[in-house]
Structures are given as structure tokens and as C-alpha cells.
mmCIF file of C-alpha atoms and ligand atoms in Angstrom:
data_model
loop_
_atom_site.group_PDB
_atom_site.id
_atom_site.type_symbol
_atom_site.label_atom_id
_atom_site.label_comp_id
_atom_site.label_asym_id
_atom_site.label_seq_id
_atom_site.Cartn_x
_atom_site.Cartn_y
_atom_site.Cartn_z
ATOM 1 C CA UNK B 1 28.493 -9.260 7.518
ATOM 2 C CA UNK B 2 28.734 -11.748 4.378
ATOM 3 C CA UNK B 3 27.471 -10.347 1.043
ATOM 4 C CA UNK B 4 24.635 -11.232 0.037
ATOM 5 C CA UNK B 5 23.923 -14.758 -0.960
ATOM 6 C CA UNK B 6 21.002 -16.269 -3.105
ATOM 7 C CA UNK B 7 21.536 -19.018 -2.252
ATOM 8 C CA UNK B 8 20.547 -18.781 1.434
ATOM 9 C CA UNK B 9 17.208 -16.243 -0.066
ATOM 10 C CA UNK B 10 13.935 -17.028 1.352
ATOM 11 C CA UNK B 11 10.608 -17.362 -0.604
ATOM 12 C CA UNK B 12 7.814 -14.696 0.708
ATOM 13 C CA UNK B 13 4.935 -13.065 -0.143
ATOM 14 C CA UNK B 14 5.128 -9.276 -0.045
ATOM 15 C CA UNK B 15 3.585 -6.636 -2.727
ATOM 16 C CA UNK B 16 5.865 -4.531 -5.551
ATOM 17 C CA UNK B 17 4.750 -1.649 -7.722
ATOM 18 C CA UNK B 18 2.251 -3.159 -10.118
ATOM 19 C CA UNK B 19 4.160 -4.059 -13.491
ATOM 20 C CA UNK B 20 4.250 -2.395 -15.981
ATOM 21 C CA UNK B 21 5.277 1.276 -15.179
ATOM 22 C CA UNK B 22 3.344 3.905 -16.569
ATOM 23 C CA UNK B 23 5.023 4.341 -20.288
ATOM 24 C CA UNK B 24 7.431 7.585 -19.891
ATOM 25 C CA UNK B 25 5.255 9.566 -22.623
ATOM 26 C CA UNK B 26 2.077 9.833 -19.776
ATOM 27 C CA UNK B 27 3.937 9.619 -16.760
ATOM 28 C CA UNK B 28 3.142 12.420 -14.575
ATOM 29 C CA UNK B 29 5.697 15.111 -13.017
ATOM 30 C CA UNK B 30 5.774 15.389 -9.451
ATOM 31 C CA UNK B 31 6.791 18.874 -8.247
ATOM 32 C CA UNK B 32 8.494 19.676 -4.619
ATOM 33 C CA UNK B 33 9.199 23.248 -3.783
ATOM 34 C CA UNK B 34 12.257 23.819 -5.402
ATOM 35 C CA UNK B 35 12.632 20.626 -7.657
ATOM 36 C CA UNK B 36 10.264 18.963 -10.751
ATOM 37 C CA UNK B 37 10.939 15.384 -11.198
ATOM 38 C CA UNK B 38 9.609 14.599 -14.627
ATOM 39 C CA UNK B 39 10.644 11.702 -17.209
ATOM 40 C CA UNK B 40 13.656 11.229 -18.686
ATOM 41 C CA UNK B 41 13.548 11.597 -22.338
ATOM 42 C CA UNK B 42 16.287 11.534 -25.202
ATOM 43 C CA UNK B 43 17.316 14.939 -25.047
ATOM 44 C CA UNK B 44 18.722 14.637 -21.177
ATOM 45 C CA UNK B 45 21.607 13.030 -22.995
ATOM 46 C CA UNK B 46 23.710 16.119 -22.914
ATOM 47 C CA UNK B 47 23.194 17.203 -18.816
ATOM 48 C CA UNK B 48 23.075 13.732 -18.302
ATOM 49 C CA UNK B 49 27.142 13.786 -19.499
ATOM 50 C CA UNK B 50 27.525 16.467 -17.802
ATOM 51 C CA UNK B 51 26.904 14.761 -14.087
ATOM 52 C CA UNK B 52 28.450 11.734 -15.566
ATOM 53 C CA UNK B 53 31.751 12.984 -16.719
ATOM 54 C CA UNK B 54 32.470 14.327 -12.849
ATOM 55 C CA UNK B 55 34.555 12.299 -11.213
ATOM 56 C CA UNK B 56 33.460 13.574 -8.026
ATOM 57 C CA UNK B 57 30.120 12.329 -8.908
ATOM 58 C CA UNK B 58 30.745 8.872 -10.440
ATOM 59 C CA UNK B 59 33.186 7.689 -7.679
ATOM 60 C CA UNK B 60 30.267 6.896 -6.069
ATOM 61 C CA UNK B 61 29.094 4.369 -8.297
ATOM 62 C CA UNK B 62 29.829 0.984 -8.459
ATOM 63 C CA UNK B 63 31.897 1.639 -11.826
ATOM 64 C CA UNK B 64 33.659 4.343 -10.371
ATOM 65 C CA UNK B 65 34.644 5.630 -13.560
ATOM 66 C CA UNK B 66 33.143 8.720 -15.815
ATOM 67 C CA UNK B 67 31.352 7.697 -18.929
ATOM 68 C CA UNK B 68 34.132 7.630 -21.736
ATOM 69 C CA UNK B 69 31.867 9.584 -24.730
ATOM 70 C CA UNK B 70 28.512 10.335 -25.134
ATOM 71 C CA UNK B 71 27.430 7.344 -26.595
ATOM 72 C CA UNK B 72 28.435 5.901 -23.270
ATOM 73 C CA UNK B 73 25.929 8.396 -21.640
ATOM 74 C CA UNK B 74 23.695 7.521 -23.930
ATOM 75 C CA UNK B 75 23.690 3.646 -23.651
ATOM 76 C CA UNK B 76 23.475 4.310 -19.792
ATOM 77 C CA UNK B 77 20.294 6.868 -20.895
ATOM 78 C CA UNK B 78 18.914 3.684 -22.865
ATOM 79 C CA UNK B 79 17.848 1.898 -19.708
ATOM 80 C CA UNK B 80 15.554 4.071 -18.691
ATOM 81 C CA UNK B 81 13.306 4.726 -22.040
ATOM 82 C CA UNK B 82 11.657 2.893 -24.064
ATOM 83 C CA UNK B 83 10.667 0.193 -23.864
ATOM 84 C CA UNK B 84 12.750 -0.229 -20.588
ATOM 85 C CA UNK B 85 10.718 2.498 -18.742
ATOM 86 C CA UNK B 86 7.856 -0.040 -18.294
ATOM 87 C CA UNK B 87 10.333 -1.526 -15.876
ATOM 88 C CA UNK B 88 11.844 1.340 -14.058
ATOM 89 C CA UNK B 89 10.566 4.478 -12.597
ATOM 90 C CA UNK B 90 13.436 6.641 -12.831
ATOM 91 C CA UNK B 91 13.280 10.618 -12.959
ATOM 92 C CA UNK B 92 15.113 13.681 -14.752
ATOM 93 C CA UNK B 93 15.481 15.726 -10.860
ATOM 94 C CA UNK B 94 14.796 19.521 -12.220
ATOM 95 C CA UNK B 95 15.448 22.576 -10.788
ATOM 96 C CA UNK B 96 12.011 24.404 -10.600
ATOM 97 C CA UNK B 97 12.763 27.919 -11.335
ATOM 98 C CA UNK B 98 15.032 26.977 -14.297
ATOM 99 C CA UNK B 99 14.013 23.634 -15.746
ATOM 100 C CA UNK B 100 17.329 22.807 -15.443
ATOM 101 C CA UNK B 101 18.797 19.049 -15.059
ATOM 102 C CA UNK B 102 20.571 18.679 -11.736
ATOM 103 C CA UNK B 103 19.846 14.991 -11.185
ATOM 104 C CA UNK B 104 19.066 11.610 -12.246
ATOM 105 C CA UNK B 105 16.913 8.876 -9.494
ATOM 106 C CA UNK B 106 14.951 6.514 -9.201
ATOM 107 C CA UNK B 107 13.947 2.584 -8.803
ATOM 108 C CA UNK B 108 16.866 2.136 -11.579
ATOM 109 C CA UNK B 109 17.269 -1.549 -11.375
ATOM 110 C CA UNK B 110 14.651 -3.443 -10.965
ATOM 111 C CA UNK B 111 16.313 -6.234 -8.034
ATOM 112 C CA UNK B 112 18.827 -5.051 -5.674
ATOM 113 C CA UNK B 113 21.298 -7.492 -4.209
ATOM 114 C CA UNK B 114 19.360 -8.168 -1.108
ATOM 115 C CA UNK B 115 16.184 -9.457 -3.489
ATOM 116 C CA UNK B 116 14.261 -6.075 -3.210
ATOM 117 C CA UNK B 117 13.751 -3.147 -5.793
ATOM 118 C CA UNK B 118 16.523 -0.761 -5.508
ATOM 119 C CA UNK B 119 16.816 3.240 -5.394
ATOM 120 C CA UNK B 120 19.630 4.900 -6.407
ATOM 121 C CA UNK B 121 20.528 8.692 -6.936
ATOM 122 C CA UNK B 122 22.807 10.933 -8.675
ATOM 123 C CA UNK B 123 23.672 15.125 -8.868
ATOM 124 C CA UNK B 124 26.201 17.492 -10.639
ATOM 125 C CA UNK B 125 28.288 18.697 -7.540
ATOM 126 C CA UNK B 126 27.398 22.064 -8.523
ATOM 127 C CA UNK B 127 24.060 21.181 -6.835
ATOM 128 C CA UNK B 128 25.583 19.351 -3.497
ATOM 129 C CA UNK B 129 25.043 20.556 -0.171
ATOM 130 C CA UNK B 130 21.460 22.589 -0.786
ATOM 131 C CA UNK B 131 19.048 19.910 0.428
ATOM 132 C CA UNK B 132 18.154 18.268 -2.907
ATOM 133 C CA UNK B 133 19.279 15.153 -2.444
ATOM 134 C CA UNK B 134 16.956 14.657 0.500
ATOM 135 C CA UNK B 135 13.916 16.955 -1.224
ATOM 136 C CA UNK B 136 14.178 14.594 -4.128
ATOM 137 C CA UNK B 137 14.314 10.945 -2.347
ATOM 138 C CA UNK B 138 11.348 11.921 0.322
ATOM 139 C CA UNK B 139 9.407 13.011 -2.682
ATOM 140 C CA UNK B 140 10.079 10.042 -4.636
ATOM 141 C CA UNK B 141 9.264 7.556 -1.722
ATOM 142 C CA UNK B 142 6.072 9.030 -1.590
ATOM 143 C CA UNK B 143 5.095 8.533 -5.005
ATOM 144 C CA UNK B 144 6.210 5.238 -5.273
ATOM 145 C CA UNK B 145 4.522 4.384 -2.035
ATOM 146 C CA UNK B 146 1.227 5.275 -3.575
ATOM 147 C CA UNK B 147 1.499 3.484 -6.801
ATOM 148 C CA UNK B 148 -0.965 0.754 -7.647
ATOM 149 C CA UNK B 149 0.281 -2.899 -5.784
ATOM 150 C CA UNK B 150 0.432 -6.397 -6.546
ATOM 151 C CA UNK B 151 0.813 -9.252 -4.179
ATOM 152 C CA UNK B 152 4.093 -11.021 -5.376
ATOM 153 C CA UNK B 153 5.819 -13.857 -4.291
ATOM 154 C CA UNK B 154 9.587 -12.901 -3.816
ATOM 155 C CA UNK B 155 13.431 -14.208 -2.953
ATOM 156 C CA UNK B 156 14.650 -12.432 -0.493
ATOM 157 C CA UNK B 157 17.905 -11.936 1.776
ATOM 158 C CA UNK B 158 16.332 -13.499 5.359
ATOM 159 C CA UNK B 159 18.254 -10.661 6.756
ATOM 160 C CA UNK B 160 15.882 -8.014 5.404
ATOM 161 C CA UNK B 161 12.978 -9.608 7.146
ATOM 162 C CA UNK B 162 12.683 -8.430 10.678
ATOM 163 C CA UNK B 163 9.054 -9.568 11.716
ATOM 164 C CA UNK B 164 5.980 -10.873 9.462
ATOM 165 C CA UNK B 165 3.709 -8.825 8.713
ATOM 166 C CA UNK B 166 -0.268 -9.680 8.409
ATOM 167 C CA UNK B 167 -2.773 -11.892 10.406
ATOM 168 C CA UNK B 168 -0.307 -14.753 12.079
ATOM 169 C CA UNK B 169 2.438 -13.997 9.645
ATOM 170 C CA UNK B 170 1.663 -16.463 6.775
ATOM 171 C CA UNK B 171 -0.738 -16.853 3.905
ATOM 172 C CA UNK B 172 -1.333 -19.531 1.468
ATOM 173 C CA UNK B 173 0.881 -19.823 -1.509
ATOM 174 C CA UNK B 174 -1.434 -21.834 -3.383
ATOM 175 C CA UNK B 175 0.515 -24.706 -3.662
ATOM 176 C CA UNK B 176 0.005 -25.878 -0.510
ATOM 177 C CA UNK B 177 2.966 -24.609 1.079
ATOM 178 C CA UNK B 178 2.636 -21.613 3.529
ATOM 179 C CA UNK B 179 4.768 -18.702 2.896
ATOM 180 C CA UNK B 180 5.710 -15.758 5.214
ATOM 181 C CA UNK B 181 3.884 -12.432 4.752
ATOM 182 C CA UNK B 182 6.271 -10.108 4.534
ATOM 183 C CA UNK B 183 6.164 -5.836 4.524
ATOM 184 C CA UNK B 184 7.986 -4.378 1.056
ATOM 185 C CA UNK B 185 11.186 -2.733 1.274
ATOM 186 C CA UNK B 186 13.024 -0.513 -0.798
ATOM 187 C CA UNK B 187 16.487 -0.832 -0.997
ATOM 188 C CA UNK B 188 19.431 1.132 -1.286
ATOM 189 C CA UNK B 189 22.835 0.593 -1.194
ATOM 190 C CA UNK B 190 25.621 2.764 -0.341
ATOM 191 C CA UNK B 191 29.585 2.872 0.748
ATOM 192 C CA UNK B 192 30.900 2.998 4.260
ATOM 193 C CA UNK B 193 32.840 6.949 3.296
ATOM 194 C CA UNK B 194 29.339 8.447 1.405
ATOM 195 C CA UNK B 195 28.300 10.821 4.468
ATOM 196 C CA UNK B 196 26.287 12.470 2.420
ATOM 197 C CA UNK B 197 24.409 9.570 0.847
ATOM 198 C CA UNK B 198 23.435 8.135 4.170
ATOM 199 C CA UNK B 199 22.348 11.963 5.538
ATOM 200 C CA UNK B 200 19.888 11.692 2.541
ATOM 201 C CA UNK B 201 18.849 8.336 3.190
ATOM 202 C CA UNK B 202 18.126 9.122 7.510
ATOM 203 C CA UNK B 203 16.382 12.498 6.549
ATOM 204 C CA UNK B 204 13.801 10.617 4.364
ATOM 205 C CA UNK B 205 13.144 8.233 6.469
ATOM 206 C CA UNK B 206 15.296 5.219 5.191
ATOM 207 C CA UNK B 207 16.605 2.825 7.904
ATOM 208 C CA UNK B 208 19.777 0.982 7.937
ATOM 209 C CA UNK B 209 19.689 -2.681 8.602
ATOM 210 C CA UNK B 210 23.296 -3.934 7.987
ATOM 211 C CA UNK B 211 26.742 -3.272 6.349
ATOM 212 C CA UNK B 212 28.661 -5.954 4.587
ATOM 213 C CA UNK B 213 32.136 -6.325 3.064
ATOM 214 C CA UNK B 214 32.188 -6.546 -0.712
ATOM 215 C CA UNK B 215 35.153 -6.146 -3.162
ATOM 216 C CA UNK B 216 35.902 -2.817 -4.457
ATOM 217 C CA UNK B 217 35.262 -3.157 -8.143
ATOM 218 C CA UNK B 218 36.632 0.301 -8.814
ATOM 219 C CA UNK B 219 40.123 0.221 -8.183
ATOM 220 C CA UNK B 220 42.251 -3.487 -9.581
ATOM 221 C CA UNK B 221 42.850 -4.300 -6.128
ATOM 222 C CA UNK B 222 39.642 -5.336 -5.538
ATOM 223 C CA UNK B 223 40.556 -4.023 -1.989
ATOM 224 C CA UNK B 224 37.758 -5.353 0.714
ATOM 225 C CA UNK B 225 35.390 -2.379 1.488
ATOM 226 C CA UNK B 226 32.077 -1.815 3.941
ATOM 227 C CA UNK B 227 28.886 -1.210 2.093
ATOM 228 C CA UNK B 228 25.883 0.224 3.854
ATOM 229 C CA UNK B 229 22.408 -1.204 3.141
ATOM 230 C CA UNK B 230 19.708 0.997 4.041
ATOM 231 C CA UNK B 231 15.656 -0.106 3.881
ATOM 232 C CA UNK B 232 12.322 1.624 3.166
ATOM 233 C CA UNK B 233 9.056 0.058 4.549
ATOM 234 C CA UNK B 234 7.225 1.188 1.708
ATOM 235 C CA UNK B 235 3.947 0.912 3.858
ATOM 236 C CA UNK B 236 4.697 3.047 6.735
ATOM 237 C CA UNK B 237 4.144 6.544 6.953
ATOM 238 C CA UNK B 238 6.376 8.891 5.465
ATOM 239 C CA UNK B 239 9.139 10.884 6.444
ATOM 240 C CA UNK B 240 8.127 14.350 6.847
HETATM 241 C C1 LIG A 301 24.681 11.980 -2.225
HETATM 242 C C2 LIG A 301 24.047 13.196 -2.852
HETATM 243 C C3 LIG A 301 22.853 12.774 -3.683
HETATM 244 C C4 LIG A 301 23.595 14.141 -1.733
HETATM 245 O O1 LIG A 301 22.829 15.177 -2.289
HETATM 246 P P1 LIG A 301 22.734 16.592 -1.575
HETATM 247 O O2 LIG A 301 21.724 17.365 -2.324
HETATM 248 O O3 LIG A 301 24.074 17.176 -1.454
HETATM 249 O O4 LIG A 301 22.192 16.150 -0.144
HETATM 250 P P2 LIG A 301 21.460 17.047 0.931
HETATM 251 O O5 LIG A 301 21.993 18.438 0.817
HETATM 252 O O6 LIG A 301 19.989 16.855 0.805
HETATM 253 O O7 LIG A 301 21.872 16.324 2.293
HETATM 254 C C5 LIG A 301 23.178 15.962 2.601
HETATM 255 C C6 LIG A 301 23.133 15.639 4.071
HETATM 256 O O8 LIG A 301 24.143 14.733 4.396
HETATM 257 C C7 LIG A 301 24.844 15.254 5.532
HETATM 258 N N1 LIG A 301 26.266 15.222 5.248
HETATM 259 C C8 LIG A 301 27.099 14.372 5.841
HETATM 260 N N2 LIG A 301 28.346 14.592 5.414
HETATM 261 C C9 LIG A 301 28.286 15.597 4.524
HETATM 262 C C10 LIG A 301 29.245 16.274 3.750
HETATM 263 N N3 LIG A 301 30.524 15.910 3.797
HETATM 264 N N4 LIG A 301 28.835 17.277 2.953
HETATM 265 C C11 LIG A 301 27.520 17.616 2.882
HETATM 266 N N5 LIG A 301 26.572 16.995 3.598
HETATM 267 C C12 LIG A 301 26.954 16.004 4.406
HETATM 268 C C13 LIG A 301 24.482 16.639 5.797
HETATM 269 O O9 LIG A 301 24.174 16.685 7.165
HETATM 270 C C14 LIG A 301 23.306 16.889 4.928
HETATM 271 O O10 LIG A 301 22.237 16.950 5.800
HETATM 272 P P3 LIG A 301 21.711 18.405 6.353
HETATM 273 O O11 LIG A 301 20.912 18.964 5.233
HETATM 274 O O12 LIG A 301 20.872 17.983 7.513
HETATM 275 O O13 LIG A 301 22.897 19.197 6.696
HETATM 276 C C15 LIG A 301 25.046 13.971 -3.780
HETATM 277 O O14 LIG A 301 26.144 14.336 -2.994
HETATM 278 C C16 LIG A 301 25.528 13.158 -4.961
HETATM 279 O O15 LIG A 301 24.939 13.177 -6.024
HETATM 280 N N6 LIG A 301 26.655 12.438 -4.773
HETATM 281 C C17 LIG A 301 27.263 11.639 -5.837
HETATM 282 C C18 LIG A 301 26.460 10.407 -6.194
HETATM 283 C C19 LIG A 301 26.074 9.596 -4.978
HETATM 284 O O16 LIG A 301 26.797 9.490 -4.018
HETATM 285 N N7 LIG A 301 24.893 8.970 -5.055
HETATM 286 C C20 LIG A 301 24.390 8.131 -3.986
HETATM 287 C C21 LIG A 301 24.965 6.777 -4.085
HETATM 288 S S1 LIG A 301 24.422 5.779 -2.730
#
């Protein structure tokens, strides 16, 4: 399928977190059996290199690169505290019995391509392969699920819409035009060879809805490649 387009987006109403985020300084920790998620603070800088300088790691990213110096790390850090952490909800993914950092995730940018917040997560490979990755995202959905909502009125990617929600489908906009009522989504985005990514994704109860082709922006090529877009109905009931 096409990448996404904005200009073909539809207008809906749906609900979002309600803006802004709980400041990082009061925001609670939320605490799985083997993982704490808390927030991120200054001092992550340093393990935050450390699962940013594997290339293992950030070949997964859209960059596909490793941060260059800590100051990179740090700029990347940046976007998360304040006063950006009114905006994103993004977590320092502990290890319970040690307090150490194994992780980064989150809602880390605010719109994903498809119109819809985003979720994106990242671990030293030391940590692979143990179950985290899936501990962490079914305990994040959760959380997010039951933050306070707004009812927002949205451009969206008409392919992420698979049936109105609500009584008859459509609600008032105010303006006298009548918008469709649509369920949230969460979105998240990964690429067609990240097996692992997508295992996470299934086990917590994420969905996927299409792949598209997009241009590889990590090698100069720019070789064609299949991205896999995966959605959350934020309202249903949770994975278990
Ligand atoms: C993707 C990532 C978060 C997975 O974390 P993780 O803690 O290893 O994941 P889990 O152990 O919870 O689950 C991995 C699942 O994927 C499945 N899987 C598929 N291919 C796999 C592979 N080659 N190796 C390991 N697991 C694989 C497994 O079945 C496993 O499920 P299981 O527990 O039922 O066996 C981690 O590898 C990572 O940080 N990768 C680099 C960054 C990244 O890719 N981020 C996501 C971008 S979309």
C-alpha cells in the first residue's frame, strides 16, 4: 500500500489522552513483576548511550545510526523532559530487582504518520529475548488506556478507520457539519524483518491493519522497503 498521505486524511471526532501530561516530577511509576517504568530524568543520559550506541539496537530506528557522542544522547534525552514531558508520556523501563535501565518507551511523538499518537520502544540487547519487551508495552497500554480523555477532533489516514463507533456513527461538530465518531488508536510502526517487534506488538494485544512501502532512510539508496503498521483500540479490553 501507498504511504501515508495527508492529503487524502479525514476529519473525525475521536478522544486522546487529555493534554497536558502529568509534569515528569509527579508522574507516578507503574510496576510489573519484573520491570518499574518510572520517568525519565537527566541522569538516564549515561544508560540511555549505552542502548543507543548498539548498533544492533538502533538499526531499528528510522535513523539507523548510533548516537555519535553523548550530547547526541542527550539532545535525543531532551524530548522527553521538561517542558516537553507535558507532551509525551515516555518511560525509563527498569529492571525491578536492580533499578537498572534496560529500556526507553513510550507515546514518544506525539502524531504518527497515519494521524494517531504513536508508541515506540527500545532495549540494550543484553535484555532481548526475556519477555520485556511485551511485559513493558501491555503494561504501558494499560496505563495510557486509563488516563483522563478529551473528545478531539482529528486528521486521520481513512485507512485506520474500520467502522464508526457511537450511536449512528456521527456527532455534531459544531459547525454544522457532521463528523464521523471514531474509536482511538494507538499507533505503531515497525519494519517488514523486526520479528521481534511485531511478537511484542501481537502478545499485547496490538493489531495490524496494513503494510506500506516507504524509502529506506538508513542506507543512501533509499532502497524501497515494507513497513508494518500495527493499531491499538485504546478502548477495548486489554491484552492479558
Ligand atoms: C523489539 C524488542 C523491544 C523486543 O523486546 P524483547 O524483550 O526481546 O521481546 P519479548 O522477549 O517480550 O518478545 C519477543 C517475541 O517476539 C518473537 N520473536 C520473533 N522473532 C524473534 C527473534 N528472532 N528473537 C526473539 N524473539 C522473536 C518471540 O516469539 C517472542 O515472543 P515469545 O515470548 O512468545 O517467544 C527488542 O528486541 C528491541 O529493543 N529491539 C531494538 C529496537 C526495536 O526494534 N524497537 C521496536 C521498533 S518497532
Amino acid at each position: 500500500m501507498a504511504e501515508p498521505d495527508p492529503k487524502t486524511f479525514v476529519t473525525v471526532k475521536t478522544t486522546l489522552p487529555r493534554k497536558p501530561y502529568t509534569t515528569i516530577n509527579v508522574r507516578p511509576s507503574i510496576t510489573t513483576e519484573r520491570l518499574i517504568l518510572r520517568a525519565l530524568t537527566p541522569d538516564d543520559v549515561q544508560p540511555l548511550h549505552i542502548i543507543r550506541t548498539q548498533p544492533e539496537v538502533m538499526i531499528w530506528t528510522s535513523r539507523g545510526t548510533v548516537d555519535k557522542d553523548l550530547a547526541a544522547t542527550q539532545n535525543e534525552l531532551a524530548f522527553f523532559l521538561p517542558p516537553k514531558d507535558e507532551t509525551t508520556f515516555n518511560f525509563a523501563i527498569c529492571l525491578r530487582e536492580t533499578g537498572e535501565m534496560v529500556g526507553i518507551g513510550g507515546h514518544h511523538n506525539k502524531m504518527s504518520s497515519f494521524g494517531w499518537p504513536e508508541v515506540g520502544y527500545m532495549f540494550r540487547k543484553e535484555a532481548w529475548g526475556k519477555g520485556y519487551g511485551t511485559e513493558f508495552l501491555k503494561a504501558f497500554v494499560r496505563e495510557y488506556a486509563a488516563l483522563p480523555r478529551e473528545e478531539v477532533v482529528l486528521k486521520i489516514d481513512p485507512r485506520t478507520v474500520t467502522a464508526p463507533s457511537g450511536e449512528g456513527g456521527r456527532a455534531g461538530d459544531g459547525a454544522g457539519e457532521l463528523l464521523p465518531v471514531v474509536e482511538e488508536q494507538l499507533v505503531a510502526l515497525t519494519e517488514i524483518n523486526n520479528s521481534r517487534s511485531w511478537g511484542v506488538m501481537k502478545k499485547a494485544g496490538f493489531e495490524h491493519f496494513l503494510t506500506w512501502v516507504a524509502r529506506d532512510t538508513r542506507y543512501e539508496e533509499h532502497k524501497p522497503i515494507e513497513l508494518p503498521a500495527y493499531r491499538y483500540f485504546v478502548g477495548r479490553p486489554a491484552a492479558q
